[in-house]
């Protein structure tokens, strides 16, 4: 049986990560993450045999830096791609309760299969983590102001409840 520990020298690439808005968000409004990773095969040696290890993305973990950690099956998508307006909640978004600077880390979770060539393949139990570089997210407080109409004239306007 091949274990995760056996694969310590085989390291899959971390995901690429983008945020919407880019690096800045509004207090109590969703900040969306989009992480991408792909299947990859790494050649090497294991137990004295030449092998190929194929890593396949199985999910993502977002550590939002405020004590909240979420898991998602996909890396997410841009609001426009999803057909949603900006600041809509998504499976890969988070709303910060307080303004400040937070460190966001998105980790790709991979399953692994080891190919021993003529001796066959072996799936590895568990997932291998590949964190992206941490990035700082600045959360600001946003105040809106109407410039054409007040809330009596347009009760559905920005900032009107």
Coordinates of C-alpha atoms in Angstrom, one line a residue:
X1 CA 0.0 0.0 0.0
X2 CA 1.3 3.5 -0.9
X3 CA 0.6 6.2 1.6
X4 CA 0.7 10.0 1.5
X5 CA 4.0 10.0 3.5
X6 CA 5.6 7.9 0.7
X7 CA 4.8 10.6 -1.8
X8 CA 6.6 13.4 0.2
X9 CA 9.1 14.0 -2.6
X10 CA 6.4 14.3 -5.2
X11 CA 4.9 17.8 -5.0
X12 CA 2.0 19.0 -7.2
X13 CA 1.9 22.6 -8.3
X14 CA -0.2 25.0 -6.2
X15 CA -3.3 26.6 -7.7
X16 CA -3.3 30.0 -9.3
X17 CA -5.7 32.3 -7.4
X18 CA -7.6 35.5 -8.2
X19 CA -10.1 37.4 -6.2
X20 CA -13.1 39.6 -7.1
X21 CA -12.6 42.4 -6.4
X22 CA -8.8 42.1 -6.8
X23 CA -7.2 42.2 -3.4
X24 CA -9.8 44.5 -1.8
X25 CA -13.3 43.8 -0.5
X26 CA -16.1 45.5 1.2
X27 CA -17.2 44.7 4.8
X28 CA -20.2 42.4 4.9
X29 CA -20.2 41.8 1.1
X30 CA -19.0 38.7 -0.6
X31 CA -15.4 38.5 -1.9
X32 CA -15.1 35.8 -4.6
X33 CA -12.1 33.6 -5.1
X34 CA -11.3 31.8 -8.4
X35 CA -8.6 29.1 -8.1
X36 CA -7.4 27.0 -11.0
X37 CA -5.4 23.8 -11.0
X38 CA -5.1 20.9 -13.4
X39 CA -4.1 17.2 -13.4
X40 CA -0.4 16.7 -13.5
X41 CA 2.0 13.8 -13.7
X42 CA 5.4 13.8 -12.0
X43 CA 8.0 11.1 -12.7
X44 CA 10.4 9.9 -10.1
X45 CA 11.5 6.9 -8.0
X46 CA 9.5 5.2 -5.2
X47 CA 10.6 2.1 -3.3
X48 CA 13.5 1.8 -5.8
X49 CA 11.2 1.7 -8.8
X50 CA 10.7 4.3 -11.5
X51 CA 7.1 5.6 -11.2
X52 CA 4.8 8.3 -12.5
X53 CA 2.5 9.9 -10.0
X54 CA -0.7 11.5 -11.4
X55 CA -2.3 14.2 -9.2
X56 CA -5.9 15.1 -10.0
X57 CA -7.7 18.1 -8.4
X58 CA -10.3 16.9 -5.9
X59 CA -11.3 20.2 -4.3
X60 CA -10.1 23.4 -2.7
X61 CA -9.7 24.8 0.8
X62 CA -10.0 28.5 1.5
X63 CA -8.5 29.9 4.7
X64 CA -9.9 33.4 4.8
X65 CA -7.6 34.6 7.6
X66 CA -10.4 35.6 10.0
X67 CA -10.8 32.1 11.6
X68 CA -13.1 30.9 8.8
X69 CA -12.0 27.9 6.6
X70 CA -14.3 26.6 3.8
X71 CA -14.0 23.7 1.4
X72 CA -15.3 23.6 -2.1
X73 CA -15.4 21.0 -4.8
X74 CA -14.4 23.4 -7.5
X75 CA -12.1 26.4 -7.6
X76 CA -15.0 28.7 -8.4
X77 CA -15.7 31.1 -11.3
X78 CA -15.9 34.8 -12.0
X79 CA -19.3 36.4 -11.3
X80 CA -19.6 37.2 -15.0
X81 CA -19.0 33.6 -15.9
X82 CA -21.6 32.5 -13.4
X83 CA -24.1 35.0 -14.8
X84 CA -24.3 36.7 -11.4
X85 CA -24.1 40.4 -10.4
X86 CA -20.9 41.5 -8.6
X87 CA -20.9 40.9 -4.9
X88 CA -23.3 37.9 -5.2
X89 CA -22.6 35.0 -2.8
X90 CA -20.9 32.0 -4.5
X91 CA -19.6 28.6 -3.4
X92 CA -16.1 30.2 -3.1
X93 CA -17.0 33.5 -1.6
X94 CA -16.8 34.9 1.9
X95 CA -18.1 38.1 3.6
X96 CA -15.8 39.6 6.2
X97 CA -17.5 41.0 9.3
X98 CA -14.9 43.5 10.1
X99 CA -12.7 45.9 8.1
X100 CA -8.9 45.2 8.2
X101 CA -6.3 43.3 6.4
X102 CA -6.6 39.5 6.2
X103 CA -4.3 36.8 4.8
X104 CA -6.1 34.5 2.3
X105 CA -4.6 31.1 1.5
X106 CA -6.2 28.8 -1.0
X107 CA -5.0 25.2 -1.1
X108 CA -5.6 22.8 -3.9
X109 CA -6.5 19.2 -2.7
X110 CA -5.3 16.5 -5.0
X111 CA -5.9 12.7 -5.2
X112 CA -2.9 10.7 -6.3
X113 CA -2.4 7.5 -8.4
X114 CA 1.0 5.9 -8.6
X115 CA 1.9 4.1 -11.9
X116 CA 4.5 1.4 -11.4
X117 CA 4.6 0.6 -15.1
X118 CA 4.3 -3.2 -15.7
X119 CA 3.5 -3.7 -12.0
X120 CA 0.3 -1.7 -12.3
X121 CA -1.2 1.3 -10.6
X122 CA -2.1 2.1 -7.0
X123 CA -4.5 4.7 -5.7
X124 CA -3.3 6.6 -2.6
X125 CA -5.8 7.1 0.2
X126 CA -6.4 10.7 1.2
X127 CA -5.6 14.0 -0.5
X128 CA -2.3 15.9 -0.9
X129 CA -2.4 19.6 -0.2
X130 CA -0.7 22.2 -2.3
X131 CA -1.2 25.8 -0.9
X132 CA -0.9 28.8 -3.1
X133 CA 1.1 31.7 -1.9
X134 CA -0.8 33.6 0.7
X135 CA -2.1 37.0 -0.3
X136 CA -3.3 39.9 1.8
X137 CA -6.9 41.1 1.3
X138 CA -7.9 44.5 2.5
X139 CA -11.5 44.9 3.7
X140 CA -12.9 48.4 3.7
X141 CA -16.2 49.8 4.9
X142 CA -18.3 51.2 2.1
X143 CA -20.8 54.0 2.3
X144 CA -23.2 54.7 -0.6
X145 CA -24.7 58.0 -1.6
X146 CA -27.4 58.7 -4.1
X147 CA -26.6 61.4 -6.6
X148 CA -29.6 61.5 -8.8
X149 CA -32.6 60.7 -6.5
X150 CA -33.3 60.2 -2.9
X151 CA -34.9 57.1 -1.3
X152 CA -38.3 58.6 -1.5
X153 CA -38.1 59.1 -5.2
X154 CA -36.3 55.7 -5.8
X155 CA -36.9 53.3 -2.9
X156 CA -35.0 50.5 -4.8
X157 CA -31.9 52.7 -5.3
X158 CA -28.4 52.0 -3.9
X159 CA -28.3 52.5 -0.1
X160 CA -32.1 52.4 0.3
X161 CA -33.7 49.7 2.4

